Structures are given as structure tokens and as C-alpha cells.
Amino acid sequence: MSAAANTLTVAAARDALRRRELSAVDLTMACLTAMDAADSLNAFVHKTPEIALAQARAADARLAAGAAPDLCGIPLGIKDLFCTRGVASQAASNILRGFRPEYESTVTSQLFAAGAVMLGKLNMDEFAMGSSNETSCYGDAVNPWRRAGDDTALTPGGSSGGSASAVAADLCLAATGTDTGGSIRQPAAFTGIVGIKPTYGRVSRWGIIAFASSLDQAGPMTKTVRDAALLLGAMAGHDPKDSTSADLPVPDFEAALTGDIRGKTIGIPREYRMDGMPAEIEALWASGTAMLKDAGARIADISLPHTKYALPAYYVIAPAEASSNLARYDGVRYGHRAKLAQGDGITEMYEKTRAEGFGKEVQRRVMIGTYVLSAGFYDAYYNRARKVRALIKRDFEQAFATGVDAILTPATPSSAFGLGEMAHADPVEMYLNDVFTVTVNLAGLPGIAVPVGLDAKGLPLGLQLIGKPWQEAELLNHAYVLEQAAGFVAKAQKWW
Amino acid sequence: MSIDIETARRVAKLARIRVDEAGLPALAGELSGIVQFMEQLNEVDVTGIEPMTSVTPMRLKRRADIVTDGNIQGAILKNAPDAREGFFAVPKVVE
């Protein structure tokens, strides 16, 4: 079975490992082989086979002793945004070239404590700013999916593009992602996998390179909803090192997957039916709605009146926080420092270092953030955006107060587009990719993307379910029902 | 509101990112496009609405005021582009 062990789900591999039908070392070797044969996807950007094999050997010993955790011996890919001790962690930015943290992020610490195996670090948009993985200093990650009869390279989405590509191509069993405006859910939808952004505060942000601290949240990217439940259980939990992490018990998410949503109410927000929405997306949404109805849920038309203002509010708040968070990259304590000319002082050092180290999109967002926070504009932009954010959150609270248990929406406005196709687009056009996902970050809610079908070009399309705060268990169960009903089993045809 | 070249220069300076004179018009144009996009927010009635300050209505945890680590000078300086004699080294700041 080891020849195709890399194609297993986490749950299936767990069961095979526990029955000792498969060793963690063989499973890890299968993934390392698949990873090395997939350089054309540019998903893994720092490979760590020695660490992986050492962890796999330790996992085998633990499995032999019995009572090993679910993730013991499971090979994962880790987004480059997570600090991993002694291993390059550079947020796909040249400004962190050569940075090897002396510490381990809380999420990766917890995964490793649970016995997980790290295969390497995964490509992403620089500082998680992007929706196509095209702002990476490592170059584009490539989607394993292609349009039928067409070998145009497509984006895996972003910012967790490498994570999405690696999971969809079976290079790892699952991966970590992070989501500030849709960076887990949009790439999951573009590659036919599952991705969940938990409630803000469910997963510790400590040791994850910060983009926008009030929006950032890590989560798993997996082949199935059950795998997402397993990973999330290991990633979540209170962390004294992150003052925004919630001191709440972590439920058994897998046990919540009963497949029974009879009597639950699913809200369909009318404002998500955007002008010019492709008929295929509309049809997918209708069919997902029908699937949940057939499973015994009640369907309710709901209104989230401030939806239209979520993207402009996000593009004030996220850059404002980013400009503050990224002030630390000054060429003094870590990462890149520009070569200085005779007579250059400390200001020239900062300005040259940041001009050389940050890519174009990051520079643009830092400057927009600087502008909206500057004297005279703070109230007009930043404070107004935070008020609109309060209204967006209130919209959801009011919908849930009417008895809605979960909300169903499209995950993305289209299927994966071609790499380079948006190169001459306005930055704002690229931002529209996040139109269905960004509200969830602003409101701090959990959201999950589930693959539901293929479009006419043969590319995966996903739907998003949005849950109540801290109700990931219930949300995962809704997603599980949708997954079972949709029966999405298509895989990308191997060309890499 | 559109961002002129002078404002673009000032923003780049505040952000400590060097932008060549030749790059300023394009930058001003891009920033203007984004700012125009943001101006949709002016359509929203925000009378009486407090700006959102915390995502979840929970009190931030406080930890005990105790030392939890220390004596890790080597680890702190490990990634510095220029560390000398136990310090981060930078160009002269004070004459």
C-alpha cells in the first residue's frame, strides 16, 4: 500500500498506522518521493526530509507503544508564514531571506507534540498579501488542476497557494494555512480541497508572522472535512503567549461529524448574489442549497445588508495593521539589510532595506496603511472602516439571532484563473477574489470551503459555510453533510 | 480624493520605503485607485456606531508579571545582519 500512501486521507492513514499496516517512515518516504517529483508545482520551497524522517521514526516508536494521538506519523506541509525552529521561515519575502527562527510557533509545536511530521515549508503570497500566489519571492505556486484540453498554468489561489497545491497533488496528507481575508478558503476552493478558518482566537497566532493581527487566523487545509476536524483539534487551544487566544475547551471535532443536520436552519444571504455573478456559481450555490435541504435542513432567506462594504473596509483595516506590523522589518534584528553607500545614515538604511526587501504588493499595502493612519486621515478612513466593521459583525449577529445555524455562500466568484492573467489588472480587481470570504474575517467567525463540483472547464468549485462563533464543531458537521451529498471525488490529472 | 505626487512622496517617506522620483507618478495613480475604492465607505450611515476594537467580546488575558525566559542573548542576535560584541550594530545615529 505504500506506493500510493501519499494519496491517503489523514483519517485513513491514522487507521492504517494504528493497525501497523503502514509505517510512518514508509508513509513519509512516499510523500517525500511525491514532493521531489513535483518541483514544477513550486509548492514546497524549503524541504526538510531529515527532520521528516527523524519525526517519522519517533512516530513509529510511539505508535508501537500504543495510544498514539490522531496525527502521530502524519506527514504535513507547513506554510512558510509559520516560524519553525532552525528552518527557513521567510513569509515568501526577500526581506526575511536567511531568517531561521530560534523558536517554534505554537501551532507547529502542538502539531509536532501530537506526532505530526514536517515535510517542508510551503509557498505563499509575500506576507500572505495576495490571492494568486504571484507575489511570492519564490515565484508562482502552480495549481495541479488544468482546464480540460488546455495546459495553461493556473493559480492555486492565495495566499496559501503552496498549501493548496501540495494537498491537492497528494504531496502531503494535509497542510497548515492562514487566512486574513480568504487565504485558506479561496485556494481550497481553487484546488478542490477543504479549508477551514476557525473563529478568531481559536488558534494561537504566536510564532506566525503577522499580517493583520485582528484578522489573521490559522487553520488546516485537507482532503476531507474529517481531516479538517482532526487537524483543527490539534492546532486549536488556549495559548498564554497570545493574549487574543480564547481560554475555551477544544471539543472533539471528529466526534461532532454525525451527518445529521435535520431541523437546522441554513441562511442564504441575498446580498451575496452579486451583479454579474457567473451562472455556474449561481447554479452551484442553488445545488448546494438543495443538498442541505434534502438532508433535512430548513432554508431561510436572510439579509446581511453591509456585505457590499466589507471589501473596502478590509482594504483599510488590513493594510493599516500591516503597516504597523511590518514596521519591524528594518534591517537591524533579522533578515535583509541593504548595502549602504558612503555617508548613508540609519534612515537610508531603513528606506533602502525596505525598498529592496519588500515586493510591490507589500510596499503598496504598507503605504496605503501608512496613509489611512496618518494625521488628518485617521478618522476619515481608519475609524470609519472600524465602524463599518462593527456593522458587518452586527449583520451576522442579527442573522444568527433569528435562529440561523449556518450560512451558505459561494466560496469564490470564479474557478482558478491563469497565472499572469491578472498581471495588468488594477490591484482592486485582484482584491475582488475575496468578496465572499472577507466578511467572515471582519466578523471573526468560522468559515469553511468545501469542494462541491466542477465547472464547464473541468475545474473545481467550492461553497462556503459560515458558522457561529466557537461553533466549529457544528460547522464541520454541516460541511460534512455537504461533502457527503456533493460526493466530490475528482482529482487533478497528473501532468507534473 | 486622489493622491498627488507630493502625497505619494510623503507616504513613502513615512513608510520608510525608498521610491525613485520616476516611480512616484505610477505609485500615486495606484494609491489613488485604492483610495477611491475605499471611499464607498462614505455611503454608510455610521451615526452612533462605535469603532470595533476587539473581535470577540472577551477580556484580554493577563499573565503573571514574572520572568519567563532570559539569558538568550545568542539566540536573539543569531539572525542579525550585523551583530558585534553582544549588540545589534547600525550606522551612526548620533553625531
Coordinates of C-alpha atoms in Angstrom, one line a residue:
Chain A
M1 CA 0.0 0.0 0.0
S2 CA 3.0 2.3 0.5
A3 CA 3.2 3.1 -3.3
A4 CA 0.2 5.3 -3.0
A5 CA 0.3 6.0 0.7
N6 CA 0.7 9.7 -0.1
T7 CA -2.8 9.7 -1.6
L8 CA -4.4 8.6 1.7
T9 CA -6.5 10.9 3.8
V10 CA -5.3 11.7 7.3
A11 CA -8.1 9.6 8.8
A12 CA -7.3 6.6 6.6
A13 CA -3.5 6.9 7.3
R14 CA -4.2 7.2 11.0
D15 CA -6.1 4.0 11.0
A16 CA -3.5 2.2 8.9
L17 CA -0.7 3.4 11.1
R18 CA -2.5 2.3 14.2
R19 CA -3.1 -1.1 12.8
R20 CA 0.6 -1.2 11.9
E21 CA -0.3 -1.9 8.2
L22 CA 1.8 1.1 7.3
S23 CA 4.8 2.6 9.0
A24 CA 5.2 6.3 9.5
V25 CA 8.6 6.1 7.8
D26 CA 7.1 4.4 4.7
L27 CA 4.3 7.0 4.6
T28 CA 6.8 9.8 4.9
M29 CA 9.0 8.3 2.2
A30 CA 6.0 8.1 -0.1
C31 CA 5.3 11.8 0.5
L32 CA 9.0 12.8 0.1
T33 CA 9.1 11.0 -3.2
A34 CA 5.9 12.7 -4.4
M35 CA 7.3 16.1 -3.3
D36 CA 10.6 15.6 -5.1
A37 CA 8.7 14.7 -8.3
A38 CA 6.6 17.8 -8.1
D39 CA 9.0 20.7 -8.3
S40 CA 7.1 22.0 -11.3
L41 CA 4.3 22.9 -8.9
N42 CA 6.7 25.0 -6.8
A43 CA 4.6 24.2 -3.8
F44 CA 7.4 23.2 -1.4
V45 CA 10.0 25.9 -1.2
H46 CA 12.1 24.6 1.7
K47 CA 12.3 20.8 2.0
T48 CA 13.1 19.2 5.4
P49 CA 13.5 15.5 4.6
E50 CA 15.9 14.9 7.5
I51 CA 13.5 16.4 10.0
A52 CA 10.7 14.5 8.5
L53 CA 12.4 11.1 8.7
A54 CA 13.5 11.7 12.3
Q55 CA 10.0 12.7 13.3
A56 CA 8.6 9.6 11.4
R57 CA 11.0 7.3 13.2
A58 CA 9.9 8.8 16.5
A59 CA 6.3 8.4 15.5
D60 CA 6.8 4.7 14.7
A61 CA 8.2 4.2 18.1
R62 CA 5.2 5.9 19.7
L63 CA 2.7 4.0 17.5
A64 CA 4.4 0.8 18.5
A65 CA 4.0 1.7 22.2
G66 CA 0.2 2.2 21.6
A67 CA -2.2 5.0 22.4
A68 CA -0.7 7.5 19.9
P69 CA -2.6 10.7 19.0
D70 CA -4.5 11.0 15.8
L71 CA -1.7 12.9 14.0
C72 CA 1.1 10.6 15.1
G73 CA 3.1 9.9 11.9
I74 CA 1.0 12.1 9.6
P75 CA 3.2 14.0 7.1
L76 CA 2.2 17.6 6.7
G77 CA 3.3 20.7 4.8
I78 CA 3.8 23.9 6.7
K79 CA 3.0 27.3 5.2
D80 CA 6.2 29.5 5.2
L81 CA 4.4 32.0 7.4
F82 CA 4.9 29.7 10.5
C83 CA 8.1 30.1 12.3
T84 CA 9.8 26.7 12.6
R85 CA 12.9 26.4 14.7
G86 CA 16.1 26.3 12.7
V87 CA 14.2 26.0 9.4
A88 CA 13.9 28.9 6.9
S89 CA 10.7 30.9 7.7
Q90 CA 10.5 33.9 5.5
A91 CA 6.8 34.6 4.6
A92 CA 7.8 34.3 0.9
S93 CA 9.6 37.6 1.3
N94 CA 13.1 38.7 0.4
I95 CA 13.3 40.8 3.5
L96 CA 13.4 37.6 5.6
R97 CA 15.9 35.8 3.4
G98 CA 18.1 33.6 5.5
F99 CA 15.9 34.0 8.6
R100 CA 15.9 30.8 10.7
P101 CA 13.9 31.3 13.9
E102 CA 15.3 30.3 17.2
Y103 CA 11.8 29.3 18.3
E104 CA 8.8 27.3 17.2
S105 CA 5.3 28.6 16.5
T106 CA 2.6 27.4 18.9
V107 CA 0.7 25.7 16.1
T108 CA 3.7 23.7 14.8
S109 CA 4.7 22.9 18.4
Q110 CA 1.3 21.4 19.1
L111 CA 1.3 19.5 15.8
F112 CA 4.8 18.1 16.5
A113 CA 3.8 17.2 20.1
A114 CA 0.9 15.3 18.5
G115 CA 3.4 13.3 16.4
A116 CA 3.0 15.1 13.1
V117 CA 5.8 15.0 10.5
M118 CA 7.0 18.2 8.7
L119 CA 7.9 17.6 5.1
G120 CA 8.9 21.2 4.4
K121 CA 7.7 24.8 4.1
L122 CA 5.1 25.8 1.6
N123 CA 4.9 28.6 -1.0
M124 CA 2.5 31.5 -0.4
D125 CA 2.0 35.2 -1.3
E126 CA 4.5 37.5 0.2
F127 CA 3.4 38.2 3.8
A128 CA 0.1 36.5 2.9
M129 CA -0.8 39.5 0.7
G130 CA -2.3 38.2 -2.4
S131 CA -5.0 36.0 -3.9
S132 CA -2.9 34.1 -6.5
N133 CA 0.4 33.2 -5.0
E134 CA 2.0 35.6 -7.6
T135 CA 3.6 37.9 -5.1
S136 CA 5.9 35.2 -3.7
C137 CA 9.7 35.8 -3.7
Y138 CA 9.9 32.1 -4.7
G139 CA 7.9 32.5 -7.8
D140 CA 4.4 31.3 -8.5
A141 CA 3.0 28.1 -7.0
V142 CA 1.1 26.2 -9.7
N143 CA -2.3 24.6 -9.4
P144 CA -2.3 20.8 -10.2
W145 CA -5.6 21.3 -11.9
R146 CA -5.7 22.4 -15.6
R147 CA -8.6 23.4 -17.8
A148 CA -9.8 20.5 -20.0
G149 CA -7.7 20.3 -23.1
D150 CA -5.6 23.3 -22.2
D151 CA -2.2 23.3 -20.5
T152 CA -2.2 26.9 -19.3
A153 CA -0.7 27.1 -15.9
L154 CA -3.4 28.1 -13.4
T155 CA -3.1 29.8 -10.0
P156 CA -3.8 27.6 -6.9
G157 CA -5.1 30.8 -5.3
G158 CA -3.6 32.6 -2.4
S159 CA -2.2 33.4 -0.1
S160 CA -2.0 29.7 1.0
G161 CA -1.3 28.7 -2.6
G162 CA 1.5 26.2 -1.9
S163 CA -0.5 24.6 0.8
A164 CA -3.5 24.1 -1.6
S165 CA -1.3 22.8 -4.4
A166 CA 0.5 20.4 -2.2
V167 CA -2.6 18.9 -0.7
A168 CA -4.5 18.7 -4.0
A169 CA -1.5 17.0 -5.6
D170 CA -1.1 14.5 -2.8
L171 CA 2.4 15.7 -1.9
C172 CA 1.4 15.7 1.8
L173 CA -1.7 14.4 3.6
A174 CA -2.6 17.9 4.9
A175 CA -1.2 21.3 5.3
T176 CA -1.4 24.4 7.5
G177 CA -2.7 27.6 6.1
T178 CA -3.5 31.1 7.4
D179 CA -6.5 33.2 6.5
T180 CA -6.7 37.0 6.8
G181 CA -9.3 37.7 4.1
G182 CA -9.9 34.3 2.5
S183 CA -6.3 32.9 2.2
I184 CA -7.3 29.4 3.3
R185 CA -10.8 29.2 1.8
Q186 CA -10.1 30.7 -1.7
P187 CA -7.1 28.4 -2.5
A188 CA -9.0 25.4 -1.1
A189 CA -11.9 26.2 -3.5
F190 CA -9.5 26.7 -6.4
T191 CA -7.9 23.3 -5.9
G192 CA -10.9 21.1 -4.8
I193 CA -9.9 20.6 -1.2
V194 CA -11.3 21.6 2.2
G195 CA -10.1 24.6 4.2
I196 CA -11.4 26.0 7.5
K197 CA -10.7 29.4 9.0
P198 CA -11.6 29.0 12.7
T199 CA -13.2 31.6 15.0
Y200 CA -10.8 34.4 15.7
G201 CA -9.0 33.3 18.9
R202 CA -9.5 29.6 18.4
V203 CA -5.9 29.0 17.2
S204 CA -2.9 30.8 18.7
R205 CA -1.2 33.3 16.4
W206 CA 2.1 33.1 18.4
G207 CA 5.0 32.5 16.1
I208 CA 3.0 33.1 12.9
I209 CA 4.5 36.0 11.0
A210 CA 1.9 38.8 11.4
F211 CA 0.0 40.4 8.6
A212 CA -3.2 42.0 10.1
S213 CA -3.4 40.9 13.7
S214 CA -7.2 41.4 14.2
L215 CA -8.0 39.3 11.1
D216 CA -5.2 36.6 11.0
Q217 CA -6.2 33.1 11.9
A218 CA -4.5 29.8 11.1
G219 CA -6.3 26.7 10.1
P220 CA -6.0 23.4 8.3
M221 CA -6.2 22.6 4.5
T222 CA -7.1 19.0 3.9
K223 CA -8.6 16.5 1.5
T224 CA -11.7 15.9 3.6
V225 CA -13.9 17.5 6.2
R226 CA -13.0 14.7 8.7
D227 CA -9.3 15.5 8.2
A228 CA -10.0 19.2 8.8
A229 CA -11.7 18.2 12.1
L230 CA -8.6 16.1 13.1
L231 CA -6.1 18.8 12.2
L232 CA -8.1 21.6 13.8
G233 CA -8.3 19.7 17.1
A234 CA -4.5 19.5 17.2
M235 CA -3.9 23.1 16.2
A236 CA -6.5 24.8 18.5
G237 CA -6.4 25.7 22.1
H238 CA -5.5 28.4 24.6
D239 CA -2.0 29.8 24.5
P240 CA -0.8 32.2 27.2
K241 CA 1.6 33.6 24.6
D242 CA -1.3 35.0 22.5
S243 CA -3.5 37.3 24.6
T244 CA -6.2 37.0 21.9
S245 CA -6.4 33.3 22.1
A246 CA -9.5 32.0 23.8
D247 CA -9.4 30.1 27.0
L248 CA -12.1 27.7 25.9
P249 CA -12.1 23.9 25.8
V250 CA -11.4 22.4 22.4
P251 CA -14.2 20.0 21.6
D252 CA -13.7 16.6 19.9
F253 CA -14.4 17.9 16.4
E254 CA -14.3 14.5 14.7
A255 CA -17.0 13.2 17.1
A256 CA -19.2 16.1 16.0
L257 CA -19.4 14.6 12.5
T258 CA -22.8 12.9 12.9
G259 CA -24.1 13.6 9.4
D260 CA -27.4 14.7 10.9
I261 CA -28.5 18.3 10.4
R262 CA -32.2 17.7 10.5
G263 CA -34.1 20.7 11.8
K264 CA -31.1 23.0 11.4
T265 CA -31.6 26.3 9.6
I266 CA -29.3 27.4 6.8
G267 CA -29.3 31.0 5.9
I268 CA -28.9 32.1 2.3
P269 CA -27.8 35.8 2.2
R270 CA -29.4 37.6 -0.6
E271 CA -26.6 40.2 -0.8
Y272 CA -24.1 37.5 -1.9
R273 CA -26.0 37.3 -5.2
M274 CA -23.7 39.8 -6.9
D275 CA -24.3 41.5 -10.2
G276 CA -22.6 39.7 -13.0
M277 CA -22.2 36.5 -10.9
P278 CA -21.4 33.7 -13.4
A279 CA -24.3 31.3 -14.0
E280 CA -22.2 28.4 -12.9
I281 CA -21.6 29.8 -9.5
E282 CA -25.2 30.6 -9.1
A283 CA -26.2 27.0 -10.1
L284 CA -23.6 25.6 -7.7
W285 CA -25.0 27.6 -4.9
A286 CA -28.5 26.5 -5.7
S287 CA -27.5 22.9 -5.9
G288 CA -25.6 23.1 -2.5
T289 CA -28.7 24.7 -1.0
A290 CA -30.8 21.8 -2.3
M291 CA -28.4 19.2 -0.9
L292 CA -28.7 20.7 2.6
K293 CA -32.5 20.9 2.3
D294 CA -32.6 17.2 1.2
A295 CA -30.6 16.4 4.3
G296 CA -33.4 17.9 6.4
A297 CA -32.3 21.4 7.0
R298 CA -34.6 24.4 6.7
I299 CA -33.6 27.0 4.2
A300 CA -34.0 30.7 5.2
D301 CA -33.6 33.8 3.0
I302 CA -31.5 36.2 5.1
S303 CA -30.1 39.7 4.7
L304 CA -26.6 40.9 5.5
P305 CA -27.1 44.4 4.4
H306 CA -23.5 45.7 4.8
T307 CA -21.9 43.0 2.7
K308 CA -21.0 45.4 -0.1
Y309 CA -18.8 47.4 2.2
A310 CA -16.8 44.5 3.5
L311 CA -14.0 44.7 0.9
P312 CA -13.4 48.5 1.1
A313 CA -13.4 48.2 5.0
Y314 CA -11.0 45.3 4.8
Y315 CA -8.7 47.2 2.4
V316 CA -8.4 50.0 5.0
I317 CA -8.1 47.8 8.1
A318 CA -5.7 45.1 6.8
P319 CA -3.2 47.5 5.3
A320 CA -3.4 49.7 8.4
E321 CA -2.5 46.8 10.6
A322 CA 0.1 45.5 8.2
S323 CA 1.9 48.9 8.0
S324 CA 2.3 48.7 11.8
N325 CA 3.2 45.0 11.9
L326 CA 5.7 45.3 9.1
A327 CA 7.5 48.3 10.7
R328 CA 9.7 45.7 12.4
Y329 CA 11.5 44.8 9.2
D330 CA 14.2 47.5 9.4
G331 CA 17.4 45.6 8.6
V332 CA 18.5 45.6 12.3
R333 CA 17.5 42.5 14.0
Y334 CA 16.9 39.9 11.3
G335 CA 16.6 39.4 7.6
H336 CA 17.9 41.6 4.8
R337 CA 19.9 44.8 5.2
A338 CA 20.7 46.9 2.1
K339 CA 24.3 47.6 1.2
L340 CA 24.8 51.2 2.2
A341 CA 26.7 54.0 0.3
Q342 CA 29.3 56.2 1.9
G343 CA 27.6 58.7 4.2
D344 CA 24.3 56.8 4.4
G345 CA 22.7 57.0 7.9
I346 CA 20.1 55.0 9.6
T347 CA 17.2 56.4 7.7
E348 CA 18.8 55.5 4.3
M349 CA 19.4 52.0 5.8
Y350 CA 15.7 51.6 6.6
E351 CA 14.5 53.1 3.3
K352 CA 16.8 51.1 1.1
T353 CA 16.4 47.9 3.1
R354 CA 12.6 48.0 2.8
A355 CA 12.6 49.1 -0.9
E356 CA 14.8 46.1 -1.7
G357 CA 13.2 43.6 0.6
F358 CA 9.5 44.1 0.1
G359 CA 7.8 43.3 -3.2
K360 CA 5.5 45.6 -5.0
E361 CA 2.2 44.5 -3.4
V362 CA 3.6 44.6 0.1
Q363 CA 5.0 48.1 -0.5
R364 CA 1.7 49.2 -1.8
R365 CA -0.2 47.9 1.2
V366 CA 2.3 49.3 3.7
M367 CA 1.9 52.7 2.1
I368 CA -1.9 52.6 1.9
G369 CA -1.9 51.6 5.6
T370 CA 0.5 54.4 6.4
Y371 CA -1.8 56.8 4.5
V372 CA -5.0 55.8 6.2
L373 CA -3.3 56.0 9.7
S374 CA -1.7 59.4 9.0
A375 CA -2.7 62.6 10.8
G376 CA -5.8 64.1 9.2
F377 CA -7.0 60.8 7.6
Y378 CA -7.3 58.5 10.6
D379 CA -10.9 59.4 11.3
A380 CA -12.0 59.6 7.7
Y381 CA -10.6 56.2 6.7
Y382 CA -9.5 54.0 9.6
N383 CA -12.1 54.9 12.2
R384 CA -14.9 54.8 9.6
A385 CA -13.7 51.4 8.4
R386 CA -13.8 50.1 12.0
K387 CA -17.4 51.4 12.4
V388 CA -18.4 49.6 9.2
R389 CA -16.7 46.5 10.5
A390 CA -18.9 46.7 13.7
L391 CA -22.0 46.9 11.4
I392 CA -20.8 43.9 9.3
K393 CA -20.4 41.9 12.5
R394 CA -23.8 43.1 13.7
D395 CA -25.4 41.9 10.4
F396 CA -24.2 38.3 11.3
E397 CA -25.3 38.6 14.9
Q398 CA -28.8 39.6 13.8
A399 CA -29.0 36.8 11.3
F400 CA -27.9 34.2 13.9
A401 CA -30.4 35.7 16.4
T402 CA -33.2 34.8 14.1
G403 CA -32.3 31.1 14.5
V404 CA -29.9 30.6 11.6
D405 CA -27.4 27.8 12.4
A406 CA -25.1 28.2 9.4
I407 CA -24.9 30.4 6.3
L408 CA -24.2 29.0 2.8
T409 CA -22.4 31.1 0.2
P410 CA -20.2 30.7 -2.8
A411 CA -16.5 30.5 -1.9
T412 CA -15.1 32.4 -4.8
P413 CA -16.5 34.4 -7.7
S414 CA -14.9 32.1 -10.3
S415 CA -12.8 29.0 -10.7
A416 CA -9.0 29.2 -10.8
F417 CA -7.7 31.7 -13.3
G418 CA -4.5 31.6 -15.3
L419 CA -1.2 32.7 -13.8
G420 CA -0.3 36.1 -15.2
E421 CA -3.9 36.7 -16.4
M422 CA -4.4 39.4 -13.8
A423 CA -1.0 40.9 -14.3
H424 CA -2.3 44.1 -15.9
A425 CA -5.4 44.3 -13.8
D426 CA -6.0 47.0 -11.3
P427 CA -5.0 45.9 -7.8
V428 CA -8.6 46.4 -6.8
E429 CA -9.7 43.7 -9.4
M430 CA -7.5 41.2 -7.7
Y431 CA -9.0 42.2 -4.3
L432 CA -12.5 41.1 -5.6
N433 CA -11.4 37.5 -5.3
D434 CA -12.1 37.8 -1.5
V435 CA -15.6 39.2 -1.9
F436 CA -17.3 36.2 -0.3
T437 CA -14.7 35.4 2.3
V438 CA -13.6 38.7 3.8
T439 CA -16.8 39.3 5.7
V440 CA -16.0 36.3 7.8
N441 CA -12.6 37.6 8.9
L442 CA -14.1 41.1 9.7
A443 CA -16.7 39.4 11.9
G444 CA -14.2 37.0 13.4
L445 CA -16.4 34.0 12.5
P446 CA -15.5 30.4 11.5
G447 CA -15.9 29.7 7.7
I448 CA -15.1 26.5 5.7
A449 CA -14.7 25.9 2.0
V450 CA -16.0 22.6 0.7
P451 CA -15.5 21.3 -2.9
V452 CA -18.9 20.7 -4.5
G453 CA -18.5 20.4 -8.2
L454 CA -16.6 21.1 -11.5
D455 CA -17.2 23.9 -13.9
A456 CA -17.6 23.6 -17.6
K457 CA -13.8 23.9 -17.9
G458 CA -13.3 20.9 -15.6
L459 CA -12.1 23.0 -12.7
P460 CA -13.2 22.6 -9.1
L461 CA -15.7 25.0 -7.5
G462 CA -16.4 25.3 -3.8
L463 CA -19.1 26.6 -1.5
Q464 CA -18.5 28.3 1.9
L465 CA -20.4 27.6 5.1
I466 CA -20.2 30.2 7.8
G467 CA -20.8 29.3 11.4
K468 CA -21.5 30.9 14.8
P469 CA -18.6 32.0 17.0
W470 CA -16.9 29.0 18.6
Q471 CA -19.2 26.5 16.9
E472 CA -16.6 24.9 14.6
A473 CA -17.9 21.5 15.6
E474 CA -21.4 22.2 14.4
L475 CA -20.0 24.0 11.3
L476 CA -17.8 21.0 10.4
N477 CA -20.9 18.7 10.7
H478 CA -22.7 20.9 8.2
A479 CA -19.7 20.8 5.9
Y480 CA -19.6 17.0 6.3
V481 CA -23.2 16.7 5.2
L482 CA -22.5 19.0 2.2
E483 CA -19.4 17.0 1.3
Q484 CA -21.2 13.6 1.5
A485 CA -24.1 14.9 -0.6
A486 CA -21.8 16.5 -3.2
G487 CA -19.7 13.4 -3.5
F488 CA -16.8 15.3 -4.9
V489 CA -14.1 12.8 -5.7
A490 CA -12.4 14.3 -8.8
K491 CA -8.6 14.7 -8.7
A492 CA -6.3 16.7 -10.9
Q493 CA -4.9 14.6 -13.8
K494 CA -1.2 14.2 -13.1
W495 CA 1.0 16.1 -15.5
W496 CA 3.8 17.3 -13.2
Chain B
M1 CA -9.9 62.1 -3.1
S2 CA -6.9 61.4 -5.3
I3 CA -3.3 61.1 -4.1
D4 CA -1.0 63.5 -5.8
I5 CA 2.8 63.1 -6.3
E6 CA 3.6 65.1 -3.3
T7 CA 1.4 63.0 -1.1
A8 CA 2.9 59.8 -2.5
R9 CA 6.3 61.1 -1.7
R10 CA 5.3 61.9 1.8
V11 CA 3.6 58.5 2.4
A12 CA 6.7 56.7 1.1
K13 CA 8.9 58.7 3.4
L14 CA 6.6 57.9 6.4
A15 CA 6.6 54.2 5.5
R16 CA 10.4 54.3 5.2
I17 CA 10.4 52.8 1.7
R18 CA 12.6 54.4 -0.9
V19 CA 10.8 55.3 -4.1
D20 CA 12.6 56.9 -7.0
E21 CA 11.3 60.2 -8.4
A22 CA 10.4 58.4 -11.6
G23 CA 8.3 55.9 -9.7
L24 CA 6.2 58.4 -7.9
P25 CA 3.6 59.1 -10.6
A26 CA 2.7 55.4 -11.0
L27 CA 2.6 55.0 -7.3
A28 CA 0.3 58.0 -6.9
G29 CA -2.0 56.5 -9.5
E30 CA -2.2 53.1 -7.8
L31 CA -2.8 54.5 -4.4
S32 CA -5.5 56.8 -5.8
G33 CA -7.3 53.8 -7.3
I34 CA -7.3 52.1 -3.9
V35 CA -8.4 55.2 -2.0
Q36 CA -11.2 55.7 -4.4
F37 CA -12.3 52.1 -3.8
M38 CA -12.3 52.8 0.0
E39 CA -14.5 55.9 -0.5
Q40 CA -17.5 53.7 -0.9
L41 CA -17.4 53.6 2.9
N42 CA -18.7 57.2 2.9
E43 CA -22.1 55.8 1.7
V44 CA -22.6 54.0 5.0
D45 CA -24.5 55.7 7.9
V46 CA -22.3 55.1 10.9
T47 CA -24.1 57.5 13.2
G48 CA -23.9 56.3 16.8
I49 CA -21.7 53.3 15.9
E50 CA -18.6 52.7 18.0
P51 CA -15.5 51.6 16.1
M52 CA -14.8 47.9 16.6
T53 CA -11.8 47.4 18.9
S54 CA -11.9 43.8 19.7
V55 CA -13.0 40.9 17.5
T56 CA -14.6 38.8 20.3
P57 CA -16.2 40.3 23.3
M58 CA -13.8 38.8 25.8
R59 CA -11.4 40.4 28.2
L60 CA -7.8 40.0 27.2
K61 CA -6.0 37.6 29.4
R62 CA -3.3 38.9 31.7
R63 CA -0.4 36.7 32.6
A64 CA 1.5 36.8 35.8
D65 CA 4.2 39.5 35.8
I66 CA 7.1 37.2 36.1
V67 CA 10.2 36.5 34.1
T68 CA 9.6 33.5 31.8
D69 CA 12.9 33.5 29.9
G70 CA 16.2 35.2 29.6
N71 CA 19.9 34.7 29.2
I72 CA 19.3 34.1 25.5
Q73 CA 21.5 36.9 24.0
G74 CA 23.0 34.5 21.5
A75 CA 19.6 33.4 20.2
I76 CA 18.4 37.0 19.9
L77 CA 21.4 38.1 18.0
K78 CA 21.6 34.9 15.8
N79 CA 19.7 36.4 12.8
A80 CA 21.1 39.9 13.0
P81 CA 22.6 41.2 9.7
D82 CA 25.4 42.8 11.8
A83 CA 25.9 41.9 15.5
R84 CA 29.1 42.9 17.4
E85 CA 30.2 42.4 20.9
G86 CA 26.7 41.4 22.0
F87 CA 24.9 44.3 20.3
F88 CA 23.0 45.0 17.1
A89 CA 25.2 47.2 15.0
V90 CA 23.7 50.1 12.9
P91 CA 25.1 53.1 11.1
K92 CA 25.9 56.1 13.3
V93 CA 22.7 57.6 14.8
V94 CA 24.1 60.4 17.0
E95 CA 27.0 62.6 15.9

